Amino acid sequence: MDPKPKAHADTLVNNARSQEALVAQNMTQQPIATKLPKRLAGLMLVYTFASISGLMAAKTTSDLGVMMCLLSLLMVIAIMGRQKAALYMLRGYSVLQLGFYSFLPVIMYDPDNLVAGPTTVDFGVFQAVVSDWIIFSVLIFIGIIQVWISFGAKVKAWFKPKVNMNILS
């Protein structure tokens, strides 16, 4: 009698038992809940405050700015719901904003749009005259931070792995 077939059969049985044990162990374990990344929470707060202040400052509800504020609020709600579509919206929104901020100096220095005089910035009671290159640098820096946050690995892990393009479900 050859001992090789019996040893081979025993190996197969042991492998099957160990695989069944691993499957049973994985089914009983609870999935690891990912925490909301702090950077994403901060970005959501910025979007929320900016959207609410934009809605409060609007004179009519038919402005494009009002619609963008509503879109931003819907995106924040979808991010809280961990929808995969919100990840795509967040990434697209941040890339478009960075592109707009980068193109802003070209738009502003068009001879037809050129406004003579210094730029005055009001922060409540504080008023300052700021040069344009500082304003553009700050805006581009803010855009880079948004892109960095939205393309981070922790932010991607926050969303559900299933692709769902319905932001309200």
Tab-separated table of C-alpha atoms in Angstrom:
chain	number	residue	atom	x	y	z
A	1	MET	CA	0.000	0.000	0.000
A	2	ASP	CA	1.332	3.415	-1.048
A	3	PRO	CA	1.241	6.064	1.792
A	4	LYS	CA	1.327	9.031	-0.646
A	5	PRO	CA	-2.377	9.056	-1.630
A	6	LYS	CA	-3.444	8.894	2.037
A	7	ALA	CA	-1.098	11.756	2.977
A	8	HIS	CA	-2.348	13.790	0.041
A	9	ALA	CA	-5.971	13.187	1.031
A	10	ASP	CA	-5.216	14.184	4.636
A	11	THR	CA	-3.584	17.411	3.421
A	12	LEU	CA	-6.630	18.265	1.311
A	13	VAL	CA	-8.994	17.606	4.217
A	14	ASN	CA	-6.894	19.755	6.578
A	15	ASN	CA	-6.758	22.591	4.028
A	16	ALA	CA	-10.528	22.461	3.545
A	17	ARG	CA	-11.099	22.537	7.321
A	18	SER	CA	-8.747	25.502	7.775
A	19	GLN	CA	-10.466	27.401	4.934
A	20	GLU	CA	-13.887	26.724	6.489
A	21	ALA	CA	-12.594	27.974	9.841
A	22	LEU	CA	-11.267	31.167	8.221
A	23	VAL	CA	-14.567	31.781	6.436
A	24	ALA	CA	-16.532	31.226	9.658
A	25	GLN	CA	-14.180	33.541	11.563
A	26	ASN	CA	-14.502	36.276	8.920
A	27	MET	CA	-18.301	35.997	8.932
A	28	THR	CA	-18.508	36.438	12.708
A	29	GLN	CA	-16.187	39.445	12.830
A	30	GLN	CA	-17.777	42.854	12.620
A	31	PRO	CA	-16.530	45.076	9.797
A	32	ILE	CA	-14.061	47.700	10.921
A	33	ALA	CA	-15.829	51.043	11.022
A	34	THR	CA	-13.779	53.778	9.466
A	35	LYS	CA	-13.764	57.109	11.235
A	36	LEU	CA	-14.526	60.365	9.507
A	37	PRO	CA	-11.110	61.859	8.679
A	38	LYS	CA	-10.473	65.122	10.513
A	39	ARG	CA	-9.332	66.857	7.337
A	40	LEU	CA	-12.538	65.877	5.560
A	41	ALA	CA	-14.616	67.044	8.532
A	42	GLY	CA	-12.844	70.411	8.435
A	43	LEU	CA	-13.401	70.725	4.696
A	44	MET	CA	-17.075	69.844	5.163
A	45	LEU	CA	-17.383	72.594	7.801
A	46	VAL	CA	-15.770	75.120	5.444
A	47	TYR	CA	-18.137	74.119	2.627
A	48	THR	CA	-21.132	74.307	4.974
A	49	PHE	CA	-20.257	77.746	6.360
A	50	ALA	CA	-19.442	79.105	2.904
A	51	SER	CA	-22.682	77.745	1.472
A	52	ILE	CA	-24.854	79.078	4.282
A	53	SER	CA	-23.223	82.500	4.121
A	54	GLY	CA	-23.680	82.491	0.340
A	55	LEU	CA	-27.358	81.657	0.738
A	56	MET	CA	-27.814	84.395	3.349
A	57	ALA	CA	-26.077	86.993	1.153
A	58	ALA	CA	-28.105	86.121	-1.956
A	59	LYS	CA	-30.733	88.595	-3.030
A	60	THR	CA	-32.667	86.235	-5.311
A	61	THR	CA	-32.986	82.486	-5.424
A	62	SER	CA	-32.436	82.261	-9.159
A	63	ASP	CA	-28.743	83.206	-9.069
A	64	LEU	CA	-26.079	80.758	-10.154
A	65	GLY	CA	-24.317	81.328	-6.818
A	66	VAL	CA	-27.383	80.109	-4.923
A	67	MET	CA	-27.453	76.957	-7.005
A	68	MET	CA	-23.759	76.347	-6.328
A	69	CYS	CA	-24.371	76.828	-2.595
A	70	LEU	CA	-27.205	74.298	-2.695
A	71	LEU	CA	-25.018	71.867	-4.643
A	72	SER	CA	-22.286	72.248	-2.030
A	73	LEU	CA	-24.743	71.541	0.786
A	74	LEU	CA	-26.037	68.446	-1.029
A	75	MET	CA	-22.452	67.298	-1.473
A	76	VAL	CA	-21.823	67.692	2.280
A	77	ILE	CA	-24.954	65.640	3.019
A	78	ALA	CA	-23.804	62.945	0.585
A	79	ILE	CA	-20.348	62.896	2.197
A	80	MET	CA	-21.966	62.317	5.600
A	81	GLY	CA	-23.918	59.480	3.966
A	82	ARG	CA	-20.642	57.975	2.716
A	83	GLN	CA	-21.889	57.841	-0.872
A	84	LYS	CA	-19.302	57.014	-3.521
A	85	ALA	CA	-20.836	59.686	-5.786
A	86	ALA	CA	-19.952	62.273	-3.147
A	87	LEU	CA	-16.290	61.288	-3.452
A	88	TYR	CA	-16.443	61.922	-7.189
A	89	MET	CA	-18.298	65.211	-6.632
A	90	LEU	CA	-15.765	66.302	-3.998
A	91	ARG	CA	-12.818	65.528	-6.234
A	92	GLY	CA	-14.362	67.221	-9.260
A	93	TYR	CA	-15.387	70.244	-7.212
A	94	SER	CA	-11.914	70.698	-5.737
A	95	VAL	CA	-10.124	70.250	-9.093
A	96	LEU	CA	-12.465	72.733	-10.786
A	97	GLN	CA	-11.932	75.248	-7.994
A	98	LEU	CA	-8.155	74.895	-8.253
A	99	GLY	CA	-8.393	75.382	-12.009
A	100	PHE	CA	-10.560	78.464	-11.574
A	101	TYR	CA	-8.242	79.928	-8.915
A	102	SER	CA	-5.237	79.305	-11.149
A	103	PHE	CA	-6.933	80.978	-14.112
A	104	LEU	CA	-8.201	83.917	-12.025
A	105	PRO	CA	-5.145	86.176	-12.572
A	106	VAL	CA	-5.612	85.875	-16.343
A	107	ILE	CA	-9.298	86.767	-16.019
A	108	MET	CA	-8.670	89.675	-13.672
A	109	TYR	CA	-5.888	91.235	-15.741
A	110	ASP	CA	-7.881	91.241	-18.941
A	111	PRO	CA	-7.860	94.895	-20.110
A	112	ASP	CA	-11.657	94.890	-20.390
A	113	ASN	CA	-12.063	93.720	-16.767
A	114	LEU	CA	-9.227	95.719	-15.226
A	115	VAL	CA	-10.316	97.779	-12.234
A	116	ALA	CA	-8.018	100.638	-11.318
A	117	GLY	CA	-7.053	101.116	-7.698
A	118	PRO	CA	-5.876	98.978	-4.806
A	119	THR	CA	-7.783	95.947	-3.521
A	120	THR	CA	-9.391	96.594	-0.154
A	121	VAL	CA	-10.283	93.601	2.013
A	122	ASP	CA	-12.835	93.943	4.825
A	123	PHE	CA	-12.838	91.520	7.770
A	124	GLY	CA	-15.556	92.988	9.957
A	125	VAL	CA	-13.958	96.001	11.635
A	126	PHE	CA	-10.521	95.193	10.209
A	127	GLN	CA	-9.822	96.727	6.804
A	128	ALA	CA	-6.614	96.227	4.832
A	129	VAL	CA	-5.176	97.063	1.438
A	130	VAL	CA	-3.755	93.828	0.028
A	131	SER	CA	-1.857	93.339	-3.186
A	132	ASP	CA	-3.422	91.114	-5.831
A	133	TRP	CA	-0.620	88.552	-5.905
A	134	ILE	CA	-1.178	87.806	-2.201
A	135	ILE	CA	-4.890	87.236	-2.799
A	136	PHE	CA	-4.198	84.970	-5.785
A	137	SER	CA	-1.519	83.054	-3.850
A	138	VAL	CA	-3.862	82.451	-0.917
A	139	LEU	CA	-6.669	81.269	-3.208
A	140	ILE	CA	-4.380	78.894	-5.116
A	141	PHE	CA	-3.015	77.568	-1.803
A	142	ILE	CA	-6.586	76.936	-0.588
A	143	GLY	CA	-7.340	75.117	-3.851
A	144	ILE	CA	-4.242	72.924	-3.462
A	145	ILE	CA	-5.274	72.019	0.091
A	146	GLN	CA	-8.756	71.031	-1.119
A	147	VAL	CA	-7.307	68.780	-3.826
A	148	TRP	CA	-4.846	67.261	-1.336
A	149	ILE	CA	-7.649	66.466	1.103
A	150	SER	CA	-10.049	65.070	-1.494
A	151	PHE	CA	-7.468	62.716	-3.035
A	152	GLY	CA	-6.178	61.362	0.284
A	153	ALA	CA	-6.269	57.643	1.098
A	154	LYS	CA	-8.129	58.159	4.392
A	155	VAL	CA	-10.817	60.157	2.609
A	156	LYS	CA	-11.241	57.408	0.029
A	157	ALA	CA	-11.504	54.807	2.804
A	158	TRP	CA	-14.363	56.783	4.389
A	159	PHE	CA	-16.701	56.102	1.475
A	160	LYS	CA	-18.486	52.809	0.856
A	161	PRO	CA	-16.688	50.562	-1.632
A	162	LYS	CA	-19.839	49.937	-3.660
A	163	VAL	CA	-20.212	52.399	-6.540
A	164	ASN	CA	-23.499	54.159	-6.033
A	165	MET	CA	-24.272	57.209	-8.141
A	166	ASN	CA	-27.448	58.119	-6.234
A	167	ILE	CA	-26.495	60.811	-3.717
A	168	LEU	CA	-29.762	60.631	-1.789
A	169	SER	CA	-30.050	56.874	-1.154
